[in-house]
Amino acid sequence: MTLSLLRLARTDGIGPLTFRKLVARHRDGDAALAALPALSAGRTTPYVPPPIAEAKREAAALAKLGGRFVYLDDPLYPPLLALLPDAPPVLAVLGDAALLAAPAVAIVGARNASAAGLRVAADLADSLAAKGLTIVSGLARGIDTAAHEGALRTGGTIGVLPGGIDIAYPPENAALIARIAARGAVVAEAPLGTAPTNRHFPKRNRIVAGLSLGVVVVEAAHRSGTLITARLALEQGREIFAVPGSPLDPRCRGSNDLIRQGAHLTETSQDVLDHLPEQPSAGPLFDPGRIAETAEDPSDALGPPPEGSSEVLELIGMSPVSVDEVLRRCHLTAPELQAVLTDLELEGRVELLPGHRVMRSTNG
């Protein structure tokens, strides 16, 4: 069963939403795999799962590292992350998988951080971890590294890798990754052996935000990856915190702008604790209530395409566009649009991307 789910998750063209619908409909990994030939009809590139021997090799390699896979329907799967419509179907985990369900706060920021920013990140992580919160970050240079180091002084931390879990990135953080695996948890969505490329970082960022009740930004320039994480967190209904910085430092312009837009001004851990919710608030479109509503009757998950498919498809081009923008321009309600988009993805005509974006599929 688990190898079938791994093969389904590793099948080219099967995204997180399609994976979720197939498993909900068929209730079994083997049955979902058996349905792929019929779903491939009319596609330029058919759905071809990797051989079982390949899945066995990946599972054996992870076991040799001391890790395990956690699937979307596994009791150990992080509950906050599972609320995302594009939640990873499977995570590779090194360390304490149970930590993924603990209340967590993400601390992220600039790679070329200032000495003051590094100290603030480490001290915030230390203080929040001492109060029982798990610190999540992306294992990048600068603020991410400082946050992990600070958390390890007093508590637990989760590091999210952009590539395969066997690829230390950046390489100089290999020792830190090993320490986190021994005292916390390291997770990765990509298959083992995957070297990170630019397209992996937004996916990594959505996991960092998705594991957390809130995201603290310490130093972020305009148009930085850190602000992408903050935007994803906002779309996921998570709280946004930002540490104020000097207006003369370009590394602080993005984080200062977050405060102008309503992020919680953060100087101490108490500023985070005072505004941290017990549960995330609803996101703009794919909120937990709507996800639960559409998943209540798995037998209807692959029913006839809802009306409006042609209208929606005309609004989507080869460049990514915000789902919210499509919603504003079409004549559907948010749940109706969700149904149309998931059906179009299942047909291979569109691709749903992290950050609630969508584009025409190259196979469509």
Coordinates of C-alpha atoms in Angstrom, one line a residue:
M1 CA 0.0 0.0 0.0
T2 CA 2.7 2.5 1.0
L3 CA 4.8 1.7 -2.0
S4 CA 1.8 2.2 -4.2
L5 CA 1.2 5.6 -2.7
L6 CA 4.9 6.5 -3.2
R7 CA 4.7 5.5 -6.9
L8 CA 1.5 7.5 -7.3
A9 CA 3.2 10.6 -5.7
R10 CA 6.2 10.2 -7.9
T11 CA 4.2 9.9 -11.1
D12 CA 4.9 12.8 -13.5
G13 CA 1.8 15.0 -13.9
I14 CA 0.2 13.9 -10.7
G15 CA 0.1 16.9 -8.5
P16 CA -1.0 17.1 -4.9
L17 CA -4.6 17.9 -5.7
T18 CA -4.9 15.0 -8.2
F19 CA -3.2 12.7 -5.7
R20 CA -5.7 13.7 -3.0
K21 CA -8.7 13.2 -5.3
L22 CA -7.5 9.8 -6.6
V23 CA -6.9 8.4 -3.1
A24 CA -10.2 9.8 -1.9
R25 CA -12.0 8.2 -4.8
H26 CA -10.3 4.8 -4.8
R27 CA -9.4 4.5 -1.1
D28 CA -6.3 2.4 -2.1
G29 CA -3.0 3.1 -3.7
D30 CA -3.1 0.1 -5.9
A31 CA -6.6 1.0 -7.2
A32 CA -5.5 4.6 -7.8
L33 CA -2.5 3.3 -9.9
A34 CA -4.8 1.0 -11.8
A35 CA -7.0 4.0 -12.7
L36 CA -4.1 6.0 -14.4
P37 CA -4.4 4.4 -17.9
A38 CA -8.0 5.6 -18.2
L39 CA -7.1 9.0 -17.0
S40 CA -4.3 9.2 -19.5
A41 CA -6.7 9.1 -22.4
G42 CA -6.3 12.2 -24.6
R43 CA -3.1 13.4 -22.9
T44 CA 0.0 14.0 -24.9
T45 CA 2.0 12.5 -22.1
P46 CA 0.3 9.6 -20.3
Y47 CA 0.6 9.1 -16.6
V48 CA 3.3 6.5 -16.1
P49 CA 4.2 5.6 -12.5
P50 CA 7.8 4.7 -11.7
P51 CA 8.5 0.9 -11.5
I52 CA 8.0 -0.7 -8.1
A53 CA 11.7 -1.5 -8.0
E54 CA 12.5 2.2 -8.1
A55 CA 10.1 2.9 -5.3
K56 CA 11.7 0.1 -3.3
R57 CA 15.1 1.6 -3.8
E58 CA 14.0 5.0 -2.6
A59 CA 12.4 3.5 0.5
A60 CA 15.4 1.4 1.2
A61 CA 17.7 4.4 0.8
L62 CA 15.6 6.5 3.2
A63 CA 15.5 3.7 5.8
K64 CA 19.3 3.4 5.6
L65 CA 19.5 7.1 6.5
G66 CA 17.3 6.3 9.5
G67 CA 14.2 8.1 8.1
R68 CA 10.7 7.2 7.1
F69 CA 8.0 8.4 4.7
V70 CA 4.9 10.1 6.1
Y71 CA 1.9 10.0 3.8
L72 CA -1.0 12.5 3.7
D73 CA -3.4 10.1 5.4
D74 CA -0.8 9.0 8.0
P75 CA -1.7 9.8 11.7
L76 CA 1.8 11.4 11.9
Y77 CA 1.2 13.8 9.0
P78 CA 1.3 17.4 10.3
P79 CA -2.3 18.5 10.7
L80 CA -1.7 22.1 9.9
L81 CA 0.1 21.2 6.6
A82 CA -2.7 18.8 5.7
L83 CA -5.1 21.8 5.5
L84 CA -3.3 23.1 2.4
P85 CA -5.1 22.1 -0.8
D86 CA -1.6 21.4 -2.3
A87 CA -0.2 19.6 0.8
P88 CA 2.6 17.3 -0.2
P89 CA 1.3 13.8 -0.7
V90 CA 4.4 12.3 1.0
L91 CA 7.2 13.7 3.2
A92 CA 10.5 12.1 3.8
V93 CA 11.4 12.6 7.5
L94 CA 14.6 12.3 9.5
G95 CA 14.3 12.5 13.2
D96 CA 11.2 12.8 15.4
A97 CA 8.2 12.7 13.1
A98 CA 5.8 13.3 16.0
L99 CA 7.3 16.8 16.3
L100 CA 5.5 17.7 13.0
A101 CA 2.2 17.9 14.9
A102 CA 3.6 20.2 17.7
P103 CA 2.6 23.9 17.8
A104 CA 5.1 25.7 15.7
V105 CA 6.3 29.1 14.6
A106 CA 8.4 29.8 11.5
I107 CA 11.3 32.2 11.6
V108 CA 12.6 33.3 8.2
G109 CA 14.7 36.1 6.7
A110 CA 17.6 37.3 4.6
R111 CA 20.5 35.0 3.6
N112 CA 22.9 38.0 3.8
A113 CA 21.6 39.0 7.2
S114 CA 23.2 41.6 9.5
A115 CA 24.9 40.6 12.8
A116 CA 21.9 42.3 14.6
G117 CA 19.4 40.3 12.5
L118 CA 21.2 37.0 13.2
R119 CA 21.2 37.7 17.0
V120 CA 17.5 38.7 17.0
A121 CA 16.5 35.5 15.1
A122 CA 18.6 33.3 17.4
D123 CA 17.3 34.9 20.5
L124 CA 13.6 34.8 19.4
A125 CA 14.0 31.1 18.5
D126 CA 15.6 30.4 21.8
S127 CA 12.9 32.1 23.8
L128 CA 10.0 30.7 21.8
A129 CA 11.4 27.2 22.0
A130 CA 11.9 27.5 25.7
K131 CA 8.2 28.2 25.9
G132 CA 7.3 25.0 24.2
L133 CA 7.0 26.1 20.6
T134 CA 8.8 24.3 17.8
I135 CA 10.8 26.5 15.4
V136 CA 10.4 25.9 11.7
S137 CA 12.7 27.3 9.0
G138 CA 14.2 26.5 5.6
L139 CA 17.8 25.7 6.5
A140 CA 19.1 28.6 4.3
R141 CA 22.1 30.7 5.2
G142 CA 21.6 33.7 7.4
I143 CA 18.4 34.1 9.4
D144 CA 17.2 30.5 8.8
T145 CA 20.4 29.1 10.2
A146 CA 20.4 31.4 13.2
A147 CA 16.8 30.4 14.0
H148 CA 17.6 26.7 13.9
E149 CA 20.7 27.3 16.1
G150 CA 18.8 29.4 18.6
A151 CA 16.0 26.8 18.9
L152 CA 18.5 24.0 19.5
R153 CA 19.7 25.7 22.7
T154 CA 16.4 25.1 24.5
G155 CA 14.0 23.1 22.4
G156 CA 13.0 21.6 19.1
T157 CA 13.2 22.7 15.5
I158 CA 12.1 21.5 12.1
G159 CA 14.3 22.1 9.0
V160 CA 12.7 21.9 5.6
L161 CA 15.0 21.1 2.7
P162 CA 14.3 22.3 -0.9
G163 CA 15.7 19.1 -2.5
G164 CA 16.0 15.5 -1.6
I165 CA 16.4 14.7 2.1
D166 CA 19.8 13.2 1.3
I167 CA 21.1 16.4 -0.3
A168 CA 22.5 18.9 2.3
Y169 CA 21.6 22.4 1.2
P170 CA 23.5 24.6 1.5
P171 CA 26.4 22.2 1.8
E172 CA 27.9 24.1 4.8
N173 CA 24.8 23.3 6.8
A174 CA 25.4 19.5 6.6
A175 CA 26.4 19.4 10.3
L176 CA 23.5 21.5 11.4
I177 CA 21.1 19.2 9.4
A178 CA 22.5 16.2 11.3
R179 CA 22.1 17.9 14.6
I180 CA 18.5 18.8 13.8
A181 CA 17.8 15.2 12.7
A182 CA 19.1 14.0 16.1
R183 CA 17.2 16.5 18.2
G184 CA 14.3 17.6 16.0
A185 CA 13.1 16.8 12.5
V186 CA 14.2 17.3 8.9
V187 CA 11.7 17.0 6.1
A188 CA 11.7 17.1 2.4
E189 CA 9.0 16.8 -0.3
A190 CA 11.3 16.0 -3.3
P191 CA 12.5 12.5 -4.1
L192 CA 15.8 11.4 -2.6
G193 CA 18.7 12.4 -4.8
T194 CA 17.0 15.6 -6.0
A195 CA 19.4 18.5 -6.3
P196 CA 17.5 21.8 -5.5
T197 CA 16.7 24.2 -8.4
N198 CA 14.9 27.5 -8.4
R199 CA 11.5 25.8 -8.8
H200 CA 11.9 23.9 -5.5
F201 CA 12.2 26.9 -3.2
P202 CA 8.6 28.2 -3.4
K203 CA 7.5 24.6 -2.7
R204 CA 9.8 24.5 0.3
N205 CA 8.5 27.8 1.5
R206 CA 4.9 26.7 1.4
I207 CA 5.8 23.8 3.7
V208 CA 7.6 26.1 6.1
A209 CA 4.5 28.3 6.3
G210 CA 2.1 25.3 6.3
L211 CA 3.7 23.7 9.4
S212 CA 3.4 26.9 11.4
L213 CA 0.7 28.9 13.2
G214 CA 2.6 32.0 12.3
V215 CA 5.6 33.3 10.4
V216 CA 8.2 35.8 11.9
V217 CA 10.1 37.7 9.3
V218 CA 13.6 39.0 10.4
E219 CA 15.1 41.2 7.6
A220 CA 13.7 40.8 4.1
A221 CA 14.4 42.9 1.0
H222 CA 11.7 43.7 -1.5
R223 CA 11.0 40.9 -3.9
S224 CA 12.8 38.4 -1.7
G225 CA 12.0 34.7 -1.2
T226 CA 11.2 35.5 2.4
L227 CA 8.3 37.7 1.3
I228 CA 7.0 34.8 -0.8
T229 CA 6.9 32.7 2.4
A230 CA 5.1 35.5 4.2
R231 CA 2.6 35.8 1.3
L232 CA 2.0 32.0 1.3
A233 CA 1.5 32.1 5.0
L234 CA -1.1 34.9 4.7
E235 CA -2.9 32.9 2.0
Q236 CA -2.9 29.9 4.3
G237 CA -4.6 32.0 7.1
R238 CA -1.5 32.1 9.3
E239 CA -0.4 35.1 11.4
I240 CA 2.4 37.3 10.1
F241 CA 5.0 38.9 12.4
A242 CA 7.9 41.2 11.4
V243 CA 10.9 42.6 13.2
P244 CA 11.4 46.3 12.5
G245 CA 14.7 47.3 11.0
S246 CA 16.6 50.4 10.0
P247 CA 15.0 52.3 7.1
L248 CA 18.6 52.8 5.8
D249 CA 19.1 49.1 5.4
P250 CA 17.7 47.6 2.2
R251 CA 17.6 44.2 3.9
C252 CA 14.8 45.6 6.1
R253 CA 12.6 47.3 3.5
G254 CA 10.4 44.2 2.9
S255 CA 10.0 43.4 6.6
N256 CA 9.2 47.0 7.4
D257 CA 6.7 47.1 4.6
L258 CA 5.0 44.0 6.1
I259 CA 4.4 46.0 9.3
R260 CA 2.9 48.9 7.3
Q261 CA 0.5 46.3 5.8
G262 CA -0.6 45.0 9.2
A263 CA 2.0 42.4 10.3
H264 CA 2.5 42.3 14.0
L265 CA 5.5 44.4 15.0
T266 CA 7.8 42.0 16.8
E267 CA 10.6 42.8 19.2
T268 CA 10.4 40.0 21.7
S269 CA 8.9 36.5 21.9
Q270 CA 6.0 37.9 23.9
D271 CA 4.9 39.9 20.9
V272 CA 4.5 36.6 19.1
L273 CA 2.8 34.8 22.0
D274 CA 0.3 37.6 22.4
H275 CA -1.0 37.2 18.8
L276 CA -0.4 33.5 18.1
P277 CA -3.7 31.7 17.5
E278 CA -4.5 28.1 18.5
Q279 CA -5.6 27.4 14.9
P280 CA -5.1 29.1 11.6
S281 CA -7.8 31.4 10.3
A282 CA -9.5 30.6 7.0
G283 CA -7.6 31.3 3.8
P284 CA -9.0 33.3 0.9
L285 CA -10.2 30.4 -1.2
F286 CA -9.1 26.9 -0.2
D287 CA -9.9 27.3 3.5
P288 CA -10.2 24.2 5.8
G289 CA -14.0 24.3 5.8
R290 CA -14.2 24.2 2.1
I291 CA -11.6 21.4 1.8
A292 CA -13.6 19.3 4.3
E293 CA -16.8 20.1 2.5
T294 CA -15.5 19.0 -0.9
A295 CA -14.0 15.8 0.6
E296 CA -17.0 14.6 2.5
D297 CA -18.3 12.4 -0.4
P298 CA -15.3 10.7 -2.0
S299 CA -17.5 8.8 -4.3
D300 CA -18.4 12.0 -6.2
A301 CA -14.8 13.2 -6.3
L302 CA -14.4 12.3 -10.0
G303 CA -17.9 13.1 -11.1
P304 CA -19.0 15.1 -14.2
P305 CA -17.1 18.4 -14.7
P306 CA -19.0 21.3 -13.2
E307 CA -20.3 24.0 -15.4
G308 CA -18.0 26.8 -16.1
S309 CA -14.9 24.8 -17.2
S310 CA -14.7 26.6 -20.6
E311 CA -15.0 30.0 -19.0
V312 CA -12.3 29.3 -16.5
L313 CA -10.0 27.8 -19.0
E314 CA -10.2 30.9 -21.2
L315 CA -9.0 33.0 -18.3
I316 CA -5.9 30.8 -17.8
G317 CA -2.8 31.1 -20.0
M318 CA 0.7 29.7 -20.1
S319 CA 1.9 32.1 -17.4
P320 CA 0.9 31.6 -13.8
V321 CA -2.0 33.6 -12.6
S322 CA -3.5 34.0 -9.1
V323 CA -6.6 31.9 -8.5
D324 CA -8.1 34.9 -6.7
E325 CA -7.8 36.8 -10.0
V326 CA -9.6 34.0 -11.9
L327 CA -12.3 34.1 -9.2
R328 CA -12.8 37.8 -9.6
R329 CA -13.2 37.5 -13.4
C330 CA -15.4 34.4 -13.6
H331 CA -19.0 33.9 -12.6
L332 CA -18.4 31.1 -10.2
T333 CA -18.4 30.9 -6.4
A334 CA -15.1 30.0 -4.7
P335 CA -16.2 26.3 -4.0
E336 CA -17.4 26.0 -7.6
L337 CA -14.1 27.4 -8.9
Q338 CA -12.2 24.9 -6.7
A339 CA -14.2 22.1 -8.3
V340 CA -13.6 23.3 -11.8
L341 CA -9.8 23.7 -11.2
T342 CA -9.4 20.3 -9.7
D343 CA -11.2 18.7 -12.5
L344 CA -9.2 20.6 -15.1
E345 CA -6.0 19.5 -13.3
L346 CA -7.2 15.9 -13.3
E347 CA -7.8 16.1 -17.0
G348 CA -4.2 17.4 -17.4
R349 CA -5.4 20.8 -18.8
V350 CA -4.1 23.0 -16.0
E351 CA -1.4 22.9 -13.3
L352 CA -2.2 24.2 -9.8
L353 CA 0.9 25.8 -8.3
P354 CA 2.0 26.7 -4.8
G355 CA 0.7 30.1 -3.6
H356 CA -2.8 29.6 -5.1
R357 CA -1.7 30.1 -8.7
V358 CA -2.7 28.3 -11.8
M359 CA -1.4 28.0 -15.4
R360 CA -2.2 26.0 -18.5
S361 CA -0.6 22.6 -18.6
T362 CA 2.1 22.0 -21.2
N363 CA 0.4 18.6 -21.7
G364 CA -3.1 20.0 -22.0

